[in-house]
Short mmCIF file of C-alpha atoms and ligand atoms in Angstrom, two decimals:
data_model
loop_
_atom_site.label_atom_id
_atom_site.label_comp_id
_atom_site.label_asym_id
_atom_site.label_seq_id
_atom_site.Cartn_x
_atom_site.Cartn_y
_atom_site.Cartn_z
CA MET A 1 12.42 -2.21 48.07
CA LYS A 2 10.06 -3.70 45.55
CA ALA A 3 10.69 -0.86 43.12
CA MET A 4 14.41 -1.37 43.61
CA ASN A 5 14.11 -5.06 42.83
CA ILE A 6 12.19 -4.30 39.68
CA LEU A 7 14.75 -1.70 38.67
CA VAL A 8 17.60 -4.14 39.26
CA PHE A 9 15.73 -6.76 37.29
CA PHE A 10 15.22 -4.42 34.35
CA LEU A 11 18.81 -3.26 34.40
CA PHE A 12 19.92 -6.83 34.49
CA CYS A 13 17.59 -8.14 31.88
CA CYS A 14 17.73 -5.27 29.47
CA LEU A 15 21.27 -4.11 29.58
CA SER A 16 23.05 -7.39 29.90
CA SER A 17 21.15 -9.25 27.24
CA LYS A 18 18.54 -8.86 24.58
CA SER A 19 16.24 -11.39 26.20
CA VAL A 20 13.23 -9.06 26.56
CA LEU A 21 12.09 -6.39 24.15
CA SER A 22 10.63 -3.99 26.64
CA SER A 23 8.54 -2.99 29.63
CA PRO A 24 5.19 -1.14 29.86
CA GLY A 25 5.66 2.57 29.38
CA HIS A 26 8.88 2.07 27.47
CA TYR A 27 7.55 3.07 24.06
CA ASN A 28 6.34 6.48 22.98
CA ALA A 29 4.79 5.16 19.81
CA ILE A 30 3.68 2.10 17.88
CA PHE A 31 3.75 1.90 14.09
CA ASN A 32 1.83 -0.97 12.55
CA PHE A 33 1.75 -2.41 9.03
CA GLY A 34 -0.60 -5.20 7.99
CA ASP A 35 -3.98 -6.35 6.75
CA SER A 36 -7.51 -6.79 8.15
CA HIS A 37 -6.18 -8.50 11.27
CA SER A 38 -4.83 -5.14 12.43
CA ASP A 39 -6.57 -2.49 10.31
CA THR A 40 -8.22 0.06 12.62
CA GLY A 41 -9.96 2.01 9.86
CA ASN A 42 -7.86 2.56 6.72
CA PHE A 43 -9.85 0.26 4.47
CA LEU A 44 -13.11 1.83 5.62
CA LEU A 45 -11.69 5.32 4.99
CA SER A 46 -10.52 4.23 1.54
CA GLY A 47 -14.12 3.31 0.70
CA ALA A 48 -14.34 -0.37 1.69
CA LEU A 49 -15.94 -1.03 -1.67
CA ALA A 50 -15.04 -4.71 -1.74
CA PHE A 51 -16.18 -5.44 1.82
CA PRO A 52 -18.82 -2.83 2.67
CA VAL A 53 -20.29 -4.85 5.55
CA ILE A 54 -17.61 -3.46 7.89
CA LYS A 55 -19.24 -0.03 7.65
CA ASN A 56 -22.11 -1.13 9.86
CA LEU A 57 -23.05 -3.04 12.96
CA PRO A 58 -22.72 -5.81 14.02
CA TYR A 59 -19.07 -4.91 13.25
CA GLY A 60 -17.89 -3.15 16.40
CA GLU A 61 -20.92 -4.10 18.49
CA THR A 62 -19.06 -5.57 21.48
CA PHE A 63 -16.60 -2.86 22.45
CA PHE A 64 -16.87 0.32 20.41
CA HIS A 65 -20.65 -0.06 19.91
CA HIS A 66 -20.34 1.27 16.38
CA ALA A 67 -18.42 0.23 13.28
CA THR A 68 -14.84 1.55 13.33
CA GLY A 69 -13.52 -0.27 10.29
CA ARG A 70 -12.11 -3.07 12.41
CA CYS A 71 -12.98 -6.48 10.97
CA SER A 72 -14.30 -7.78 14.29
CA ASP A 73 -16.99 -7.29 16.90
CA GLY A 74 -14.46 -5.39 19.03
CA ARG A 75 -10.79 -4.90 19.70
CA LEU A 76 -8.02 -6.47 17.64
CA ILE A 77 -4.69 -7.93 18.76
CA ILE A 78 -3.03 -4.56 18.01
CA ASP A 79 -5.49 -2.82 20.36
CA PHE A 80 -4.53 -5.17 23.19
CA ILE A 81 -0.84 -4.61 22.45
CA ALA A 82 -1.39 -0.82 22.61
CA GLU A 83 -3.21 -1.26 25.94
CA ALA A 84 -0.36 -3.37 27.32
CA PHE A 85 2.14 -0.61 26.53
CA GLY A 86 -0.11 2.09 27.95
CA LEU A 87 -0.62 3.73 24.57
CA PRO A 88 -3.86 4.86 22.91
CA TYR A 89 -5.48 2.75 20.21
CA LEU A 90 -3.71 3.38 16.93
CA LEU A 91 -5.38 5.80 14.57
CA PRO A 92 -5.52 4.83 10.92
CA TYR A 93 -3.05 6.68 8.72
CA LEU A 94 -5.80 7.85 6.36
CA ALA A 95 -7.49 9.63 9.29
CA VAL A 96 -4.35 11.45 10.40
CA ALA A 97 -2.61 12.04 7.07
CA LYS A 98 -4.03 15.54 6.68
CA GLY A 99 -4.28 16.49 10.34
CA SER A 100 -1.72 17.17 13.04
CA PRO A 101 0.90 14.48 13.63
CA VAL A 102 0.09 11.78 16.18
CA ARG A 103 3.17 11.26 18.32
CA THR A 104 1.93 8.01 19.86
CA GLY A 105 1.98 6.09 16.61
CA VAL A 106 -0.04 5.40 13.51
CA ASN A 107 -1.58 2.37 11.87
CA PHE A 108 -0.84 1.77 8.19
CA ALA A 109 -2.60 -1.61 7.94
CA VAL A 110 -5.31 -2.01 5.32
CA ALA A 111 -7.82 -4.85 5.18
CA GLY A 112 -7.16 -7.00 2.13
CA ALA A 113 -3.57 -5.80 1.76
CA THR A 114 -0.90 -8.10 0.36
CA ALA A 115 2.81 -8.28 1.14
CA ILE A 116 3.70 -8.43 -2.57
CA ASP A 117 2.70 -5.45 -4.75
CA SER A 118 -0.79 -5.62 -6.21
CA SER A 119 0.47 -5.49 -9.82
CA PHE A 120 1.89 -8.99 -9.34
CA PHE A 121 -1.64 -10.29 -8.79
CA SER A 122 -3.43 -8.20 -11.39
CA ALA A 123 -0.95 -9.50 -13.99
CA GLN A 124 -2.39 -12.96 -13.25
CA GLN A 125 -6.03 -11.79 -13.34
CA ILE A 126 -6.27 -12.19 -9.58
CA VAL A 127 -8.49 -9.36 -8.35
CA LEU A 128 -7.59 -7.92 -4.95
CA SER A 129 -9.84 -5.80 -2.75
CA THR A 130 -7.18 -3.12 -2.24
CA ASN A 131 -3.96 -2.00 -3.91
CA ASP A 132 -2.56 -0.68 -0.63
CA SER A 133 0.04 -3.41 -0.31
CA LEU A 134 2.99 -3.34 2.07
CA ASN A 135 5.08 -1.06 -0.18
CA VAL A 136 2.24 1.47 -0.34
CA GLN A 137 2.01 1.37 3.46
CA LEU A 138 5.78 1.94 3.71
CA GLY A 139 5.38 4.91 1.38
CA TRP A 140 2.76 6.34 3.75
CA PHE A 141 5.20 5.91 6.61
CA LYS A 142 7.87 7.84 4.73
CA ASN A 143 5.35 10.60 3.97
CA LEU A 144 4.41 10.87 7.60
CA LYS A 145 7.98 10.77 8.86
CA SER A 146 8.75 14.38 7.96
CA SER A 147 5.86 15.53 10.18
CA LEU A 148 7.18 13.48 13.14
CA CYS A 149 10.84 14.46 13.15
CA THR A 150 13.24 16.41 10.97
CA THR A 151 16.95 15.79 11.59
CA LYS A 152 18.38 12.28 11.46
CA GLN A 153 19.33 12.55 15.11
CA GLU A 154 15.82 13.61 16.12
CA CYS A 155 14.29 10.77 14.07
CA ASP A 156 16.69 8.21 15.50
CA GLU A 157 15.85 9.29 19.07
CA TYR A 158 12.13 9.11 18.38
CA PHE A 159 12.15 5.78 16.52
CA LYS A 160 14.41 4.23 19.14
CA LYS A 161 11.45 4.63 21.49
CA SER A 162 8.95 3.26 18.99
CA LEU A 163 7.72 -0.27 18.45
CA PHE A 164 7.28 -1.39 14.84
CA LEU A 165 4.89 -4.23 14.01
CA VAL A 166 5.42 -5.59 10.52
CA GLY A 167 2.38 -7.82 10.10
CA GLU A 168 0.61 -10.01 10.23
CA ILE A 169 0.84 -9.50 6.47
CA GLY A 170 0.95 -12.08 3.68
CA GLU A 171 -2.23 -14.04 4.36
CA ASN A 172 -3.95 -12.26 1.48
CA ASP A 173 -1.10 -13.24 -0.84
CA TYR A 174 -2.48 -16.76 -0.34
CA ASN A 175 -6.19 -15.99 0.16
CA PHE A 176 -6.80 -14.23 -3.14
CA PRO A 177 -4.97 -16.76 -5.35
CA PHE A 178 -6.87 -19.57 -3.57
CA LEU A 179 -10.15 -17.75 -4.27
CA PHE A 180 -9.11 -17.57 -7.91
CA GLY A 181 -8.54 -21.30 -8.08
CA ARG A 182 -4.82 -21.64 -7.39
CA THR A 183 -3.75 -24.80 -5.58
CA ILE A 184 -1.48 -25.27 -2.59
CA GLU A 185 1.15 -26.82 -4.88
CA GLN A 186 1.05 -23.70 -7.06
CA LEU A 187 1.41 -21.34 -4.11
CA ARG A 188 4.16 -23.12 -2.18
CA PRO A 189 6.90 -21.78 -4.54
CA LEU A 190 5.59 -18.27 -3.81
CA VAL A 191 6.51 -18.48 -0.11
CA PRO A 192 10.08 -17.09 -0.51
CA GLN A 193 8.71 -14.14 -2.48
CA ILE A 194 6.00 -13.34 0.07
CA VAL A 195 8.45 -13.65 2.96
CA GLY A 196 10.97 -11.60 0.95
CA ALA A 197 8.49 -8.73 0.70
CA ILE A 198 8.09 -8.81 4.49
CA THR A 199 11.80 -8.97 5.27
CA ARG A 200 12.53 -6.14 2.81
CA ALA A 201 10.02 -4.02 4.70
CA VAL A 202 11.82 -4.86 7.96
CA SER A 203 15.19 -3.84 6.44
CA MET A 204 13.76 -0.61 5.12
CA LEU A 205 12.29 0.31 8.50
CA ILE A 206 15.59 -0.43 10.23
CA GLU A 207 17.36 1.80 7.71
CA GLU A 208 14.79 4.49 8.55
CA GLY A 209 15.68 4.21 12.23
CA ALA A 210 13.52 1.42 13.67
CA VAL A 211 15.26 -0.56 16.42
CA ASP A 212 12.51 -2.63 18.07
CA LEU A 213 10.48 -4.64 15.59
CA VAL A 214 7.96 -7.45 15.91
CA VAL A 215 7.32 -9.58 12.86
CA PRO A 216 4.33 -11.93 13.15
CA GLY A 217 3.93 -15.14 11.22
CA GLN A 218 0.76 -16.53 9.70
CA PHE A 219 -2.26 -17.79 11.61
CA PRO A 220 -3.45 -21.37 11.07
CA THR A 221 -5.77 -20.12 8.35
CA GLY A 222 -6.79 -23.69 7.53
CA CYS A 223 -8.98 -23.32 10.65
CA ILE A 224 -11.10 -20.33 9.61
CA SER A 225 -14.64 -21.05 8.60
CA ALA A 226 -14.22 -19.49 5.13
CA TYR A 227 -11.48 -21.99 4.29
CA LEU A 228 -13.37 -24.86 5.93
CA THR A 229 -16.38 -24.00 3.78
CA LEU A 230 -14.75 -23.10 0.46
CA PHE A 231 -12.09 -25.81 0.51
CA GLN A 232 -14.05 -28.56 2.21
CA SER A 233 -13.08 -32.12 1.46
CA ALA A 234 -14.97 -35.41 1.41
CA ASN A 235 -11.75 -37.09 2.47
CA ILE A 236 -11.65 -37.25 6.25
CA SER A 237 -7.86 -37.37 6.25
CA ALA A 238 -7.84 -33.80 4.91
CA TYR A 239 -8.77 -32.74 8.46
CA ASP A 240 -6.63 -32.63 11.58
CA PRO A 241 -8.45 -34.98 13.98
CA ARG A 242 -7.44 -32.86 17.00
CA THR A 243 -8.84 -29.58 15.69
CA GLY A 244 -10.96 -30.21 12.60
CA CYS A 245 -8.77 -27.77 10.65
CA LEU A 246 -7.63 -28.33 7.06
CA ARG A 247 -4.19 -29.89 7.34
CA ALA A 248 -2.65 -29.14 3.96
CA TYR A 249 -3.45 -25.43 4.20
CA ASN A 250 -2.01 -25.23 7.70
CA THR A 251 1.10 -27.04 6.49
CA LEU A 252 1.58 -24.27 3.93
CA PHE A 253 1.24 -21.57 6.60
CA LYS A 254 3.65 -23.44 8.87
CA TYR A 255 6.13 -23.53 6.00
CA HIS A 256 5.72 -19.77 5.54
CA ASN A 257 6.45 -19.29 9.24
CA LYS A 258 9.51 -21.50 9.20
CA TYR A 259 10.85 -19.66 6.21
CA LEU A 260 10.14 -16.28 7.82
CA LYS A 261 11.92 -17.29 11.03
CA GLN A 262 15.04 -18.26 9.06
CA GLU A 263 15.03 -14.98 7.17
CA LEU A 264 14.61 -13.03 10.41
CA GLN A 265 17.68 -14.77 11.76
CA ASN A 266 19.62 -13.50 8.74
CA LEU A 267 18.33 -9.99 9.39
CA ARG A 268 19.46 -10.17 13.03
CA GLU A 269 22.97 -10.95 11.83
CA GLN A 270 22.82 -8.17 9.27
CA TYR A 271 21.52 -5.60 11.79
CA PRO A 272 22.96 -6.56 15.19
CA HIS A 273 21.83 -3.28 16.79
CA ALA A 274 18.16 -4.01 16.02
CA ARG A 275 15.89 -6.17 18.16
CA ILE A 276 13.78 -8.25 15.82
CA ALA A 277 11.17 -10.41 17.51
CA TYR A 278 9.20 -13.17 15.83
CA ALA A 279 5.57 -13.36 16.99
CA ASP A 280 4.14 -16.85 16.74
CA TYR A 281 0.54 -16.04 15.78
CA TYR A 282 0.15 -19.66 14.68
CA GLY A 283 1.02 -21.14 18.07
CA ALA A 284 -0.87 -18.49 20.03
CA SER A 285 -4.09 -19.18 18.14
CA MET A 286 -3.60 -22.95 17.87
CA SER A 287 -4.14 -23.17 21.64
CA ILE A 288 -7.70 -21.97 20.99
CA TYR A 289 -8.33 -24.53 18.24
CA ARG A 290 -6.96 -27.35 20.39
CA THR A 291 -8.99 -26.55 23.51
CA PRO A 292 -11.73 -24.06 22.62
CA LYS A 293 -13.80 -24.74 25.74
CA LEU A 294 -10.86 -23.92 27.98
CA TYR A 295 -11.15 -20.37 26.61
CA GLY A 296 -14.92 -20.23 26.92
CA PHE A 297 -15.60 -20.85 23.25
CA TYR A 298 -18.59 -23.08 23.88
CA GLY A 299 -19.71 -22.63 20.27
CA GLY A 300 -16.43 -24.32 19.31
CA ALA A 301 -13.62 -22.52 17.53
CA LEU A 302 -14.54 -23.33 13.94
CA ARG A 303 -18.08 -22.01 13.54
CA ALA A 304 -18.46 -18.29 12.85
CA CYS A 305 -20.58 -16.18 15.18
CA CYS A 306 -21.92 -14.10 12.31
CA GLY A 307 -22.60 -15.57 8.90
CA GLY A 308 -24.88 -17.02 6.28
CA GLY A 309 -25.47 -20.56 7.51
CA GLY A 310 -23.99 -23.92 6.63
CA PRO A 311 -21.91 -26.21 8.84
CA TYR A 312 -19.43 -23.42 9.71
CA ASN A 313 -21.93 -20.56 9.39
CA PHE A 314 -20.16 -19.15 6.34
CA ASN A 315 -21.59 -18.44 2.91
CA MET A 316 -19.74 -16.23 0.45
CA SER A 317 -23.00 -14.79 -0.88
CA ARG A 318 -24.45 -14.10 2.57
CA LEU A 319 -21.58 -12.59 4.52
CA CYS A 320 -21.92 -11.33 8.07
CA GLY A 321 -24.01 -8.17 7.93
CA GLN A 322 -25.65 -9.03 4.62
CA THR A 323 -29.30 -9.99 4.25
CA GLY A 324 -29.82 -13.60 5.26
CA SER A 325 -26.91 -13.71 7.72
CA THR A 326 -27.47 -14.44 11.37
CA LEU A 327 -25.63 -13.25 14.43
CA CYS A 328 -24.85 -15.30 17.54
CA LYS A 329 -26.12 -14.00 20.88
CA LEU A 330 -22.79 -14.22 22.67
CA PRO A 331 -19.74 -13.40 20.49
CA SER A 332 -17.41 -14.18 23.40
CA ALA A 333 -18.46 -17.84 23.12
CA PHE A 334 -17.05 -17.92 19.57
CA ALA A 335 -13.48 -17.57 18.32
CA ASP A 336 -14.45 -16.95 14.69
CA TRP A 337 -16.34 -13.70 14.16
CA ASP A 338 -17.35 -13.54 10.50
CA GLY A 339 -15.72 -16.58 8.93
CA ILE A 340 -12.44 -14.79 8.26
CA HIS A 341 -11.57 -12.79 11.38
CA PHE A 342 -11.39 -13.40 15.12
CA THR A 343 -13.86 -12.21 17.71
CA GLU A 344 -12.59 -9.71 20.23
CA SER A 345 -12.51 -12.48 22.78
CA ALA A 346 -10.25 -14.67 20.63
CA SER A 347 -8.00 -11.69 19.83
CA HIS A 348 -7.71 -11.02 23.54
CA HIS A 349 -6.57 -14.57 24.31
CA ILE A 350 -4.12 -14.54 21.40
CA ALA A 351 -2.75 -11.13 22.45
CA LYS A 352 -2.22 -12.38 26.01
CA GLY A 353 -0.27 -15.34 24.63
CA LEU A 354 1.83 -13.01 22.49
CA ILE A 355 2.45 -10.40 25.18
CA TYR A 356 2.85 -12.55 28.30
CA GLY A 357 2.64 -16.17 27.23
CA GLY A 358 5.90 -16.80 25.49
CA PHE A 359 4.61 -16.75 21.92
CA THR A 360 6.88 -13.84 20.98
CA SER A 361 10.60 -14.38 20.99
CA PRO A 362 12.29 -12.49 22.44
CA PRO A 363 9.26 -11.79 24.70
CA LEU A 364 7.31 -8.60 24.09
CA LEU A 365 7.07 -7.71 27.77
CA SER A 366 8.92 -8.91 30.81
C1 NAG B 1 -5.88 -1.54 -8.36
O1 NAG B 1 -5.15 -1.06 -9.46
C2 NAG B 1 -5.61 -1.54 -10.70
C3 NAG B 1 -4.63 -1.12 -11.77
O2 NAG B 1 -4.33 0.24 -11.65
C4 NAG B 1 -7.03 -1.05 -10.95
O3 NAG B 1 -7.52 -1.55 -12.16
C5 NAG B 1 -7.91 -1.56 -9.79
O4 NAG B 1 -9.22 -1.06 -9.94
C6 NAG B 1 -7.36 -1.16 -8.45
N1 NAG B 1 -8.10 -1.85 -7.41
C7 NAG B 1 -8.59 -1.26 -6.33
C8 NAG B 1 -9.35 -2.10 -5.38
O5 NAG B 1 -8.45 -0.07 -6.13
C1 NAG B 2 -7.42 -39.04 1.23
O1 NAG B 2 -6.25 -38.25 1.45
C2 NAG B 2 -5.10 -39.00 1.72
C3 NAG B 2 -3.95 -38.06 2.08
O2 NAG B 2 -4.34 -36.75 2.15
C4 NAG B 2 -4.77 -39.83 0.51
O3 NAG B 2 -3.61 -40.61 0.78
C5 NAG B 2 -5.94 -40.75 0.18
O4 NAG B 2 -5.68 -41.43 -1.02
C6 NAG B 2 -7.23 -39.93 0.03
N1 NAG B 2 -8.37 -40.85 -0.12
C7 NAG B 2 -9.27 -40.69 -1.08
C8 NAG B 2 -10.40 -41.68 -1.07
O5 NAG B 2 -9.22 -39.81 -1.92
C1 NAG B 3 -25.49 -19.67 0.20
O1 NAG B 3 -26.41 -18.61 0.01
C2 NAG B 3 -27.01 -18.63 -1.28
C3 NAG B 3 -27.76 -17.32 -1.50
O2 NAG B 3 -28.41 -16.86 -0.35
C4 NAG B 3 -27.91 -19.85 -1.34
O3 NAG B 3 -28.57 -19.92 -2.59
C5 NAG B 3 -27.01 -21.10 -1.18
O4 NAG B 3 -27.79 -22.27 -1.13
C6 NAG B 3 -26.19 -21.00 0.11
N1 NAG B 3 -25.20 -22.07 0.08
C7 NAG B 3 -25.11 -22.98 1.04
C8 NAG B 3 -24.05 -24.02 0.87
O5 NAG B 3 -25.84 -22.98 2.02
#
């Protein structure tokens, strides 16, 4: 009876409308594109020259008990999404490129990656930590495709049962210019270009056969301890009194998200057969910044667990894992892992909000 009810519910919900993307067990594969927030090892396999600390503990200490190339103490949002769909953790493309094809999906994300091609930044003397931008990742996908399916029909069948995550990507398109002295006013006009790179990737994937896609927006990056340290202000009105986050930076990321949502609406009209969900990473993580103690973040949400001291435990010349950095005893009491990335515990709460809590629209799971 119960099974029947569930079946009727699914038939109703999924055939009569596009109100829910899917159910557990629905997908055979997940393909992910992005940056350090979802990289499960590509940057490490590519050498990790610009951020070598991720090669060693304490990275990975909480869950995997060794460094995997994830920029966290444990699992990332993408790992919790894979768990929710009953799929294995995504292997990094650079680990599978030469081996046998992985039918359950592959991760193309690279820590430090930008949405816009790297040449755009190098032309302005902005030095990135990787050139594996979104277009490079899409190229990897196309390379891999021939090992996954051959005829168009076979590919369409396979990709129809795959979930594509396009992001989060774009944060580094802001991070690196900020590090090289650009101002918010200078970067605001770049938003359409950054979003354009993301929506072009979505179009390309749909043309390649993707049907179910999730496109995340930006996090409130004005809340991470690196920003709070590097862009600190003596003017108290620079800070949101409810969270302590840097307002003007968050306003920029909110603008990016608004722009992205509009562009996704255009894509939905252009590709009515595709299901394109927007994932509100901003809203899902803002809950943590508003009420950190509700989530068990007794160290607050703004101070990094692992870092080189200072009010937010972040120092560019003493990064987590480098000499002179210290590590908190209980990472689960912190939302910010290393000043830039979330702890596993924060990622878990955010993932729950995205998967079950209404922060993805249409919802990711019924
Ligand atoms: C990216 O490409 C540029 C130009 O080819 C090169 O100079 C730079 O070293 C590359 N950066 C990385 C991190 O590979
Ligand atoms: C502080 O910032 C606010 C708005 O961000 C501005 O109006 C005000 O003039 C600033 N005060 C000082 C002392 O710079
Ligand atoms: C950051 O670390 C450097 C080198 O260890 C140190 O000289 C500097 O004082 C630190 N900065 C702050 C703001 O604590």
